[in-house]
mmCIF file of C-alpha atoms and ligand atoms in Angstrom:
data_model
loop_
_atom_site.group_PDB
_atom_site.id
_atom_site.type_symbol
_atom_site.label_atom_id
_atom_site.label_comp_id
_atom_site.label_asym_id
_atom_site.label_seq_id
_atom_site.Cartn_x
_atom_site.Cartn_y
_atom_site.Cartn_z
ATOM 1 C CA MET F 1 0.000 0.000 0.000
ATOM 2 C CA GLN F 2 1.216 3.491 -0.805
ATOM 3 C CA PRO F 3 1.767 5.082 2.634
ATOM 4 C CA ARG F 4 0.452 8.526 3.542
ATOM 5 C CA PRO F 5 1.792 11.118 5.984
ATOM 6 C CA LEU F 6 0.250 11.041 9.452
ATOM 7 C CA GLY F 7 -0.389 14.761 9.855
ATOM 8 C CA ARG F 8 2.826 16.564 10.721
ATOM 9 C CA THR F 9 4.341 13.690 12.748
ATOM 10 C CA GLY F 10 6.842 12.625 10.104
ATOM 11 C CA ARG F 11 5.357 9.105 10.269
ATOM 12 C CA ASP F 12 3.552 7.393 7.421
ATOM 13 C CA VAL F 13 0.525 5.124 7.725
ATOM 14 C CA SER F 14 -1.267 2.851 5.270
ATOM 15 C CA PRO F 15 -4.444 4.232 3.637
ATOM 16 C CA ILE F 16 -6.281 1.174 4.948
ATOM 17 C CA GLY F 17 -5.676 0.485 8.632
ATOM 18 C CA LEU F 18 -7.313 -1.912 11.078
ATOM 19 C CA GLY F 19 -9.921 -1.046 13.692
ATOM 20 C CA THR F 20 -9.634 -3.338 16.718
ATOM 21 C CA TRP F 21 -12.771 -2.716 18.747
ATOM 22 C CA GLN F 22 -13.745 -6.247 17.653
ATOM 23 C CA LEU F 23 -10.660 -7.635 19.451
ATOM 24 C CA GLY F 24 -11.914 -6.173 22.726
ATOM 25 C CA ALA F 25 -15.627 -6.590 23.202
ATOM 26 C CA ASP F 26 -19.086 -5.519 22.035
ATOM 27 C CA TRP F 27 -19.069 -7.612 18.843
ATOM 28 C CA GLY F 28 -19.553 -11.099 20.287
ATOM 29 C CA ALA F 29 -16.586 -13.279 21.200
ATOM 30 C CA VAL F 30 -13.273 -13.220 19.290
ATOM 31 C CA SER F 31 -10.693 -15.724 20.613
ATOM 32 C CA GLU F 32 -7.078 -14.756 21.305
ATOM 33 C CA ASP F 33 -5.887 -16.968 18.469
ATOM 34 C CA ASP F 34 -8.313 -15.326 16.057
ATOM 35 C CA ALA F 35 -7.291 -11.874 17.281
ATOM 36 C CA PHE F 36 -3.586 -12.564 16.699
ATOM 37 C CA ALA F 37 -4.417 -14.030 13.283
ATOM 38 C CA VAL F 38 -6.359 -10.868 12.322
ATOM 39 C CA LEU F 39 -3.420 -8.667 13.350
ATOM 40 C CA ALA F 40 -0.914 -10.867 11.488
ATOM 41 C CA ALA F 41 -3.000 -11.056 8.303
ATOM 42 C CA SER F 42 -3.396 -7.281 8.264
ATOM 43 C CA VAL F 43 0.325 -6.651 8.681
ATOM 44 C CA ASP F 44 1.177 -9.274 6.061
ATOM 45 C CA ASP F 45 -1.135 -7.414 3.664
ATOM 46 C CA GLY F 46 0.543 -4.050 4.251
ATOM 47 C CA VAL F 47 -1.512 -2.478 7.058
ATOM 48 C CA THR F 48 0.667 -0.185 9.191
ATOM 49 C CA LEU F 49 -2.018 1.469 11.360
ATOM 50 C CA PHE F 50 -3.924 -0.167 14.225
ATOM 51 C CA ASP F 51 -6.697 1.781 15.951
ATOM 52 C CA THR F 52 -7.560 0.708 19.486
ATOM 53 C CA ALA F 53 -8.766 2.177 22.811
ATOM 54 C CA ASP F 54 -8.170 1.641 26.511
ATOM 55 C CA VAL F 55 -11.800 0.595 26.948
ATOM 56 C CA TYR F 56 -12.042 -2.033 24.188
ATOM 57 C CA GLY F 57 -12.509 -5.114 26.350
ATOM 58 C CA ASP F 58 -11.240 -2.998 29.259
ATOM 59 C CA GLY F 59 -7.716 -3.120 27.807
ATOM 60 C CA ARG F 60 -7.886 -6.515 26.073
ATOM 61 C CA SER F 61 -7.526 -5.018 22.583
ATOM 62 C CA GLU F 62 -4.511 -2.914 23.643
ATOM 63 C CA SER F 63 -2.890 -5.836 25.479
ATOM 64 C CA LEU F 64 -3.274 -8.183 22.521
ATOM 65 C CA ILE F 65 -1.695 -5.576 20.243
ATOM 66 C CA GLY F 66 1.110 -5.050 22.776
ATOM 67 C CA ARG F 67 1.851 -8.777 22.902
ATOM 68 C CA PHE F 68 1.644 -9.100 19.128
ATOM 69 C CA LEU F 69 4.019 -6.211 18.420
ATOM 70 C CA ALA F 70 6.459 -7.216 21.186
ATOM 71 C CA GLY F 71 7.255 -10.232 19.039
ATOM 72 C CA ARG F 72 7.967 -8.069 15.979
ATOM 73 C CA PRO F 73 10.797 -5.628 16.759
ATOM 74 C CA GLY F 74 11.176 -2.913 14.128
ATOM 75 C CA HIS F 75 7.590 -3.564 13.017
ATOM 76 C CA GLY F 76 6.873 -0.052 11.677
ATOM 77 C CA ILE F 77 3.247 -0.185 12.848
ATOM 78 C CA THR F 78 1.645 2.973 14.252
ATOM 79 C CA VAL F 79 -0.759 2.268 17.100
ATOM 80 C CA ALA F 80 -3.425 4.893 17.667
ATOM 81 C CA THR F 81 -5.164 4.378 20.986
ATOM 82 C CA LYS F 82 -7.851 6.395 22.780
ATOM 83 C CA MET F 83 -8.500 7.562 26.313
ATOM 84 C CA GLY F 84 -11.266 9.275 28.232
ATOM 85 C CA ARG F 85 -14.045 6.736 28.605
ATOM 86 C CA ARG F 86 -12.871 5.033 31.774
ATOM 87 C CA MET F 87 -14.893 7.645 33.677
ATOM 88 C CA ALA F 88 -18.142 9.466 33.028
ATOM 89 C CA GLN F 89 -17.848 11.854 30.072
ATOM 90 C CA GLU F 90 -17.995 14.931 32.310
ATOM 91 C CA PRO F 91 -15.674 17.868 31.526
ATOM 92 C CA GLU F 92 -14.244 17.837 35.081
ATOM 93 C CA ASN F 93 -12.843 14.322 34.517
ATOM 94 C CA TYR F 94 -10.541 15.447 31.690
ATOM 95 C CA THR F 95 -7.741 16.542 34.050
ATOM 96 C CA PRO F 96 -3.954 16.396 33.559
ATOM 97 C CA GLU F 97 -3.794 13.785 36.354
ATOM 98 C CA ASN F 98 -6.349 11.539 34.664
ATOM 99 C CA PHE F 99 -4.658 11.991 31.272
ATOM 100 C CA ARG F 100 -1.425 10.832 32.902
ATOM 101 C CA ALA F 101 -3.039 7.834 34.609
ATOM 102 C CA TRP F 102 -4.964 6.759 31.506
ATOM 103 C CA SER F 103 -1.929 7.058 29.223
ATOM 104 C CA ASP F 104 0.275 5.201 31.755
ATOM 105 C CA ARG F 105 -2.178 2.308 31.697
ATOM 106 C CA SER F 106 -2.154 2.260 27.881
ATOM 107 C CA ARG F 107 1.670 2.354 27.851
ATOM 108 C CA ALA F 108 1.698 -0.718 30.096
ATOM 109 C CA ASN F 109 -0.924 -2.527 28.004
ATOM 110 C CA LEU F 110 0.885 -1.726 24.767
ATOM 111 C CA GLN F 111 4.334 -2.405 26.308
ATOM 112 C CA VAL F 112 5.837 0.898 25.128
ATOM 113 C CA ASP F 113 7.469 3.893 26.817
ATOM 114 C CA THR F 114 5.876 6.376 24.421
ATOM 115 C CA LEU F 115 2.449 5.964 22.842
ATOM 116 C CA ASP F 116 2.503 6.737 19.107
ATOM 117 C CA LEU F 117 -0.826 8.554 19.059
ATOM 118 C CA VAL F 118 -3.559 9.040 21.665
ATOM 119 C CA GLN F 119 -7.009 10.244 20.667
ATOM 120 C CA LEU F 120 -9.480 11.686 23.145
ATOM 121 C CA HIS F 121 -12.365 9.229 22.897
ATOM 122 C CA CYS F 122 -15.392 11.294 21.890
ATOM 123 C CA PRO F 123 -15.211 13.754 24.785
ATOM 124 C CA PRO F 124 -17.890 16.386 25.472
ATOM 125 C CA THR F 125 -17.857 19.438 23.185
ATOM 126 C CA ALA F 126 -16.735 21.652 26.090
ATOM 127 C CA VAL F 127 -13.536 19.573 26.411
ATOM 128 C CA ILE F 128 -12.817 19.821 22.672
ATOM 129 C CA GLU F 129 -13.284 23.586 22.758
ATOM 130 C CA ASP F 130 -11.245 24.173 25.951
ATOM 131 C CA PRO F 131 -7.639 25.266 25.225
ATOM 132 C CA THR F 132 -6.431 23.813 28.557
ATOM 133 C CA THR F 133 -7.232 20.338 27.202
ATOM 134 C CA TYR F 134 -4.479 20.766 24.638
ATOM 135 C CA ASP F 135 -2.095 22.296 27.205
ATOM 136 C CA ALA F 136 -2.405 19.098 29.263
ATOM 137 C CA LEU F 137 -1.835 16.933 26.175
ATOM 138 C CA ASP F 138 1.194 19.060 25.210
ATOM 139 C CA GLU F 139 2.609 18.285 28.667
ATOM 140 C CA LEU F 140 2.284 14.547 28.020
ATOM 141 C CA VAL F 141 4.165 15.011 24.751
ATOM 142 C CA ALA F 142 6.889 17.034 26.506
ATOM 143 C CA ALA F 143 7.188 14.291 29.143
ATOM 144 C CA GLY F 144 7.629 11.636 26.447
ATOM 145 C CA ALA F 145 4.528 9.670 27.484
ATOM 146 C CA ILE F 146 2.880 10.230 24.104
ATOM 147 C CA ALA F 147 4.354 11.213 20.753
ATOM 148 C CA ALA F 148 1.217 12.831 19.331
ATOM 149 C CA TYR F 149 -2.463 13.343 20.056
ATOM 150 C CA GLY F 150 -5.772 13.668 18.269
ATOM 151 C CA VAL F 151 -9.488 13.720 18.916
ATOM 152 C CA SER F 152 -12.164 11.192 18.040
ATOM 153 C CA VAL F 153 -15.447 13.037 17.547
ATOM 154 C CA GLU F 154 -19.134 12.402 16.940
ATOM 155 C CA THR F 155 -20.096 15.521 14.968
ATOM 156 C CA CYS F 156 -18.699 17.652 12.171
ATOM 157 C CA ALA F 157 -18.901 20.730 14.419
ATOM 158 C CA GLN F 158 -16.670 18.971 16.972
ATOM 159 C CA ALA F 159 -14.258 17.963 14.201
ATOM 160 C CA LEU F 160 -13.935 21.564 13.039
ATOM 161 C CA ALA F 161 -13.303 22.719 16.631
ATOM 162 C CA ALA F 162 -10.534 20.115 17.078
ATOM 163 C CA ILE F 163 -8.931 20.907 13.716
ATOM 164 C CA ALA F 164 -8.599 24.542 14.827
ATOM 165 C CA HIS F 165 -6.093 23.573 17.567
ATOM 166 C CA PRO F 166 -2.558 23.728 16.196
ATOM 167 C CA ASN F 167 -1.004 20.605 17.764
ATOM 168 C CA VAL F 168 -3.804 18.189 16.921
ATOM 169 C CA THR F 169 -2.395 15.411 14.729
ATOM 170 C CA ASN F 170 -5.607 13.686 13.720
ATOM 171 C CA VAL F 171 -9.356 13.719 13.926
ATOM 172 C CA GLN F 172 -11.254 10.447 13.850
ATOM 173 C CA ILE F 173 -14.819 10.665 12.555
ATOM 174 C CA ILE F 174 -17.544 8.454 11.116
ATOM 175 C CA PHE F 175 -17.379 8.762 7.342
ATOM 176 C CA ASN F 176 -18.857 6.299 4.860
ATOM 177 C CA PRO F 177 -21.428 6.210 2.018
ATOM 178 C CA PHE F 178 -24.188 6.496 4.637
ATOM 179 C CA ARG F 179 -22.527 9.500 6.356
ATOM 180 C CA LEU F 180 -21.449 12.112 3.812
ATOM 181 C CA LYS F 181 -21.493 15.297 5.870
ATOM 182 C CA PRO F 182 -17.698 15.290 6.522
ATOM 183 C CA LEU F 183 -17.293 15.939 2.769
ATOM 184 C CA ASP F 184 -18.871 19.389 3.176
ATOM 185 C CA GLN F 185 -16.400 21.111 5.516
ATOM 186 C CA VAL F 186 -14.398 18.673 7.649
ATOM 187 C CA LEU F 187 -12.257 17.021 4.982
ATOM 188 C CA PRO F 188 -11.333 20.336 3.278
ATOM 189 C CA ALA F 189 -10.540 21.968 6.656
ATOM 190 C CA ALA F 190 -8.377 19.034 7.759
ATOM 191 C CA GLU F 191 -6.493 18.992 4.486
ATOM 192 C CA ALA F 192 -5.836 22.742 4.690
ATOM 193 C CA ALA F 193 -4.614 22.439 8.304
ATOM 194 C CA GLY F 194 -2.432 19.357 7.753
ATOM 195 C CA VAL F 195 -4.560 17.337 10.179
ATOM 196 C CA ALA F 196 -4.949 13.634 9.423
ATOM 197 C CA ILE F 197 -8.444 12.166 9.161
ATOM 198 C CA PHE F 198 -9.184 8.589 10.232
ATOM 199 C CA ALA F 199 -12.529 7.403 8.816
ATOM 200 C CA ARG F 200 -14.158 5.064 11.324
ATOM 201 C CA VAL F 201 -17.237 2.830 11.062
ATOM 202 C CA PRO F 202 -16.524 2.750 7.303
ATOM 203 C CA LEU F 203 -18.781 -0.238 6.688
ATOM 204 C CA ALA F 204 -21.606 1.162 8.835
ATOM 205 C CA SER F 205 -20.966 -1.638 11.377
ATOM 206 C CA GLY F 206 -21.229 -4.220 8.595
ATOM 207 C CA LEU F 207 -24.373 -2.899 6.820
ATOM 208 C CA LEU F 208 -22.099 -1.985 3.911
ATOM 209 C CA SER F 209 -20.790 -5.543 3.749
ATOM 210 C CA GLY F 210 -23.924 -6.185 1.712
ATOM 211 C CA ARG F 211 -24.420 -9.590 3.345
ATOM 212 C CA TYR F 212 -27.096 -8.813 5.942
ATOM 213 C CA THR F 213 -30.811 -9.397 5.377
ATOM 214 C CA ALA F 214 -33.941 -8.496 7.319
ATOM 215 C CA ALA F 215 -33.524 -11.874 9.043
ATOM 216 C CA THR F 216 -29.944 -11.227 10.246
ATOM 217 C CA THR F 217 -29.552 -11.267 14.026
ATOM 218 C CA PHE F 218 -26.584 -10.441 16.266
ATOM 219 C CA ALA F 219 -25.347 -11.852 19.569
ATOM 220 C CA GLU F 220 -26.852 -10.453 22.736
ATOM 221 C CA ASN F 221 -23.477 -8.947 23.755
ATOM 222 C CA ASP F 222 -23.056 -7.302 20.322
ATOM 223 C CA HIS F 223 -23.841 -3.550 20.206
ATOM 224 C CA ARG F 224 -25.824 -4.183 17.027
ATOM 225 C CA SER F 225 -28.362 -5.904 19.303
ATOM 226 C CA TYR F 226 -28.295 -3.565 22.283
ATOM 227 C CA ASN F 227 -27.429 -0.095 20.915
ATOM 228 C CA ARG F 228 -29.610 0.231 17.813
ATOM 229 C CA HIS F 229 -31.382 3.208 19.290
ATOM 230 C CA GLY F 230 -28.438 4.632 21.253
ATOM 231 C CA GLU F 231 -29.339 2.855 24.500
ATOM 232 C CA SER F 232 -25.669 2.549 25.663
ATOM 233 C CA PHE F 233 -23.681 5.081 23.629
ATOM 234 C CA ASP F 234 -24.121 7.423 20.670
ATOM 235 C CA ARG F 235 -26.593 5.908 18.210
ATOM 236 C CA GLY F 236 -24.312 6.912 15.334
ATOM 237 C CA GLU F 237 -21.740 4.264 16.370
ATOM 238 C CA THR F 238 -24.171 1.450 15.535
ATOM 239 C CA PHE F 239 -24.987 1.080 11.824
ATOM 240 C CA SER F 240 -23.786 4.669 11.498
ATOM 241 C CA GLY F 241 -27.134 5.747 12.940
ATOM 242 C CA VAL F 242 -29.021 4.380 9.922
ATOM 243 C CA ASP F 243 -32.287 2.482 10.311
ATOM 244 C CA PHE F 244 -31.486 -1.194 9.606
ATOM 245 C CA GLY F 245 -34.146 -1.672 6.916
ATOM 246 C CA VAL F 246 -33.227 1.570 5.120
ATOM 247 C CA GLY F 247 -29.562 0.577 5.273
ATOM 248 C CA LEU F 248 -30.288 -2.835 3.732
ATOM 249 C CA ALA F 249 -32.076 -1.202 0.789
ATOM 250 C CA ALA F 250 -29.365 1.422 0.268
ATOM 251 C CA ALA F 251 -26.555 -1.156 0.491
ATOM 252 C CA SER F 252 -28.305 -3.386 -2.008
ATOM 253 C CA GLU F 253 -28.601 -0.505 -4.491
ATOM 254 C CA LEU F 254 -24.906 0.342 -4.120
ATOM 255 C CA ALA F 255 -23.913 -3.303 -4.602
ATOM 256 C CA GLY F 256 -26.024 -3.300 -7.752
ATOM 257 C CA VAL F 257 -23.862 -0.713 -9.525
ATOM 258 C CA LEU F 258 -20.616 -2.652 -9.024
ATOM 259 C CA PRO F 259 -19.009 -4.796 -11.709
ATOM 260 C CA GLU F 260 -18.845 -8.569 -11.295
ATOM 261 C CA GLY F 261 -15.966 -9.451 -8.965
ATOM 262 C CA THR F 262 -15.882 -6.178 -6.988
ATOM 263 C CA SER F 263 -17.357 -6.495 -3.505
ATOM 264 C CA LEU F 264 -19.333 -3.717 -1.807
ATOM 265 C CA PRO F 265 -16.985 -3.525 1.229
ATOM 266 C CA ALA F 266 -13.915 -3.298 -1.012
ATOM 267 C CA ALA F 267 -15.486 -0.587 -3.191
ATOM 268 C CA THR F 268 -16.615 1.289 -0.080
ATOM 269 C CA LEU F 269 -13.169 1.243 1.530
ATOM 270 C CA ALA F 270 -11.475 2.333 -1.710
ATOM 271 C CA TRP F 271 -14.029 5.126 -2.184
ATOM 272 C CA ILE F 272 -13.450 6.411 1.368
ATOM 273 C CA ALA F 273 -9.660 6.175 1.183
ATOM 274 C CA SER F 274 -9.648 8.066 -2.108
ATOM 275 C CA ARG F 275 -11.616 11.098 -0.859
ATOM 276 C CA PRO F 276 -9.264 14.102 -0.583
ATOM 277 C CA GLY F 277 -8.459 14.797 3.052
ATOM 278 C CA VAL F 278 -8.792 11.195 4.247
ATOM 279 C CA THR F 279 -5.529 9.778 5.577
ATOM 280 C CA SER F 280 -6.659 6.307 6.567
ATOM 281 C CA VAL F 281 -9.827 4.264 6.743
ATOM 282 C CA ILE F 282 -9.974 1.874 9.699
ATOM 283 C CA PRO F 283 -12.416 -1.014 9.124
ATOM 284 C CA GLY F 284 -12.944 -3.419 11.985
ATOM 285 C CA ALA F 285 -12.479 -7.119 11.217
ATOM 286 C CA ARG F 286 -13.653 -10.110 13.213
ATOM 287 C CA ASN F 287 -11.713 -12.741 11.289
ATOM 288 C CA VAL F 288 -8.794 -13.236 8.926
ATOM 289 C CA ARG F 289 -10.976 -13.347 5.835
ATOM 290 C CA GLN F 290 -12.396 -9.900 6.563
ATOM 291 C CA ALA F 291 -8.997 -8.461 7.530
ATOM 292 C CA ARG F 292 -7.437 -9.760 4.351
ATOM 293 C CA SER F 293 -10.139 -8.596 1.977
ATOM 294 C CA ASN F 294 -10.228 -5.158 3.609
ATOM 295 C CA ALA F 295 -6.467 -4.684 3.220
ATOM 296 C CA GLU F 296 -6.698 -5.931 -0.351
ATOM 297 C CA ALA F 297 -9.257 -3.230 -1.141
ATOM 298 C CA ALA F 298 -6.225 -0.955 -1.444
ATOM 299 C CA GLN F 299 -5.663 -2.574 -4.822
ATOM 300 C CA LEU F 300 -8.710 -0.675 -6.075
ATOM 301 C CA LEU F 301 -6.757 2.510 -5.319
ATOM 302 C CA GLY F 302 -4.205 1.549 -7.982
ATOM 303 C CA GLY F 303 -0.817 -0.101 -7.799
ATOM 304 C CA GLY F 304 -2.407 -3.496 -7.077
ATOM 305 C CA THR F 305 -0.945 -6.932 -7.623
ATOM 306 C CA ALA F 306 -1.846 -9.344 -10.369
ATOM 307 C CA GLY F 307 -4.536 -11.176 -8.366
ATOM 308 C CA ALA F 308 -6.864 -8.197 -8.207
ATOM 309 C CA ALA F 309 -5.768 -6.460 -11.378
ATOM 310 C CA SER F 310 -8.881 -7.392 -13.358
ATOM 311 C CA ASP F 311 -11.255 -6.283 -10.571
ATOM 312 C CA ALA F 312 -9.350 -3.029 -10.247
ATOM 313 C CA ALA F 313 -9.565 -2.423 -13.987
ATOM 314 C CA ALA F 314 -13.332 -3.005 -14.019
ATOM 315 C CA PHE F 315 -14.083 -0.838 -10.976
ATOM 316 C CA ASP F 316 -15.087 2.723 -11.893
ATOM 317 C CA LEU F 317 -14.519 4.938 -8.828
ATOM 318 C CA ALA F 318 -16.259 7.962 -10.383
ATOM 319 C CA ALA F 319 -19.379 5.935 -11.204
ATOM 320 C CA PHE F 320 -19.456 4.512 -7.669
ATOM 321 C CA ASP F 321 -19.039 8.035 -6.264
ATOM 322 C CA ALA F 322 -22.043 9.212 -8.275
ATOM 323 C CA ALA F 323 -24.112 6.274 -7.018
ATOM 324 C CA VAL F 324 -23.070 6.954 -3.404
ATOM 325 C CA HIS F 325 -24.340 10.544 -3.638
ATOM 326 C CA GLU F 326 -27.533 9.603 -5.434
ATOM 327 C CA VAL F 327 -28.412 6.829 -2.965
ATOM 328 C CA TYR F 328 -27.526 9.036 0.030
ATOM 329 C CA ASP F 329 -29.660 11.911 -1.221
ATOM 330 C CA ARG F 330 -32.657 9.677 -1.857
ATOM 331 C CA HIS F 331 -32.534 7.383 1.220
ATOM 332 C CA LEU F 332 -30.485 9.033 3.939
ATOM 333 C CA ARG F 333 -29.706 12.738 3.728
ATOM 334 C CA GLU F 334 -32.883 13.947 5.397
ATOM 335 C CA ALA F 335 -32.509 11.672 8.443
ATOM 336 C CA ILE F 336 -28.726 11.689 8.821
ATOM 337 C CA HIS F 337 -27.289 14.991 7.620
ATOM 338 C CA PRO F 338 -28.765 17.239 10.370
ATOM 339 C CA LEU F 339 -27.745 14.946 13.250
ATOM 340 C CA TRP F 340 -23.969 14.575 13.152
HETATM 341 N N1 LIG H 401 -15.782 6.445 19.283
HETATM 342 C C1 LIG H 401 -14.803 5.976 18.565
HETATM 343 O O1 LIG H 401 -13.743 6.546 18.521
HETATM 344 C C2 LIG H 401 -15.021 4.726 17.758
HETATM 345 C C3 LIG H 401 -16.316 4.202 17.634
HETATM 346 C C4 LIG H 401 -16.521 3.120 16.787
HETATM 347 C C5 LIG H 401 -15.443 2.534 16.128
HETATM 348 N N2 LIG H 401 -14.181 3.027 16.292
HETATM 349 C C6 LIG H 401 -13.022 2.421 15.603
HETATM 350 O O2 LIG H 401 -13.342 2.262 14.236
HETATM 351 C C7 LIG H 401 -13.153 0.908 13.839
HETATM 352 C C8 LIG H 401 -14.083 0.570 12.695
HETATM 353 O O3 LIG H 401 -15.445 0.780 13.009
HETATM 354 P P1 LIG H 401 -16.404 -0.424 13.424
HETATM 355 O O4 LIG H 401 -15.570 -1.626 13.658
HETATM 356 O O5 LIG H 401 -17.264 0.074 14.512
HETATM 357 O O6 LIG H 401 -17.347 -0.625 12.166
HETATM 358 P P2 LIG H 401 -17.093 -1.074 10.656
HETATM 359 O O7 LIG H 401 -15.643 -1.129 10.365
HETATM 360 O O8 LIG H 401 -17.973 -0.214 9.848
HETATM 361 O O9 LIG H 401 -17.756 -2.526 10.623
HETATM 362 C C9 LIG H 401 -17.098 -3.663 11.102
HETATM 363 C C10 LIG H 401 -17.932 -4.901 10.800
HETATM 364 O O10 LIG H 401 -18.129 -5.003 9.399
HETATM 365 C C11 LIG H 401 -18.098 -6.356 9.004
HETATM 366 N N3 LIG H 401 -16.983 -6.549 8.055
HETATM 367 C C12 LIG H 401 -15.726 -6.034 8.163
HETATM 368 N N4 LIG H 401 -15.002 -6.388 7.078
HETATM 369 C C13 LIG H 401 -15.811 -7.114 6.287
HETATM 370 C C14 LIG H 401 -15.629 -7.756 5.037
HETATM 371 N N5 LIG H 401 -14.484 -7.697 4.373
HETATM 372 N N6 LIG H 401 -16.657 -8.435 4.496
HETATM 373 C C15 LIG H 401 -17.847 -8.500 5.151
HETATM 374 N N7 LIG H 401 -18.080 -7.908 6.337
HETATM 375 C C16 LIG H 401 -17.069 -7.221 6.901
HETATM 376 C C17 LIG H 401 -17.921 -7.180 10.252
HETATM 377 O O11 LIG H 401 -19.221 -7.521 10.673
HETATM 378 P P3 LIG H 401 -19.575 -8.930 11.410
HETATM 379 O O12 LIG H 401 -19.167 -8.646 12.838
HETATM 380 O O13 LIG H 401 -21.050 -9.048 11.221
HETATM 381 O O14 LIG H 401 -18.766 -9.999 10.780
HETATM 382 C C18 LIG H 401 -17.259 -6.190 11.201
HETATM 383 O O15 LIG H 401 -17.478 -6.495 12.559
HETATM 384 C C19 LIG H 401 -13.394 0.130 15.161
HETATM 385 O O16 LIG H 401 -12.911 -1.188 15.111
HETATM 386 C C20 LIG H 401 -12.664 1.034 16.129
HETATM 387 O O17 LIG H 401 -11.270 0.806 16.057
HETATM 388 C C21 LIG H 401 -13.964 4.123 17.091
#
């Protein structure tokens, strides 16, 4: 994969990374062996960015990544973790002392002295807008506990507020064919400011895999069972906030415009990664097959290997882009655009 600069850090990351919420919890069980196999398959296929968080499985995702990378000295992988959800999301909890304690725990889990990148994990708007937040993060950088920091956000307004702070390396936001609002202002603003954008929930929690039907069910401990209406956390994190039935219809229409041999998830990931301003798209994978096919979607960006050359030649990014906008405008804009 052709690497891209990670903001102003001097590091490069792959345009397709790996989201590892699945290796923690909330998506049904993933065994340790399967988790290590997902990480290994991704790296073998050129992924150099892992996204995790201190709360995924209460540290399980971070610890698995730490153990995996400890066995690969000189690995060249950038690990982006998150902090801020080990306490209630109240502005008074975002203190320098808590930042220090949370990042120390992540350093232990990940087995590193300095964290590559720490993102505030969808904090309240007041925290994103408060300049003292960034002063405290600058102190962690000066102390060598973290190399860089960013902000994971729910809304475009929050993204724009974070981008305005000069030392922010990245903003992580939901962006996919069912969530187009970041195209309006966030991606251009990030590009102009040299801030990296990580596109999360790129497959709308699997709706854009194109393999679900009205009869599909999810495990009881899977957020797609228990957070469909935002019962536990922001509704936008589950199916990107899209009604399941509407999402099935929209995904089916998008799949219908693709040439034989090009899958909807691969086309979706390539479309996201090719939007100006996007640094990396971070699909979550629950097994090796998903991890591998997601990494291989980079071949649709050009420079692919022989195996996918014919699919890449048949795939028309501009035609898919037109379909994405048309389907969004008809099925989703009215319900989704005003909310995030
Ligand atoms: N607040 C935050 O900062 C925040 C919130 C959410 C996510 N994230 C990060 O973003 C990452 C990505 O988002 P996400 O995992 O929520 O959603 P996602 O990437 O949109 O969807 C992941 C799901 O899509 C399905 N899938 C993945 N690859 C597939 C493939 N090749 N073919 C068919 N199906 C495939 C799997 O569903 P099945 O499970 O049905 O197999 C998988 O669990 C997370 O892992 C996490 O690192 C951050």
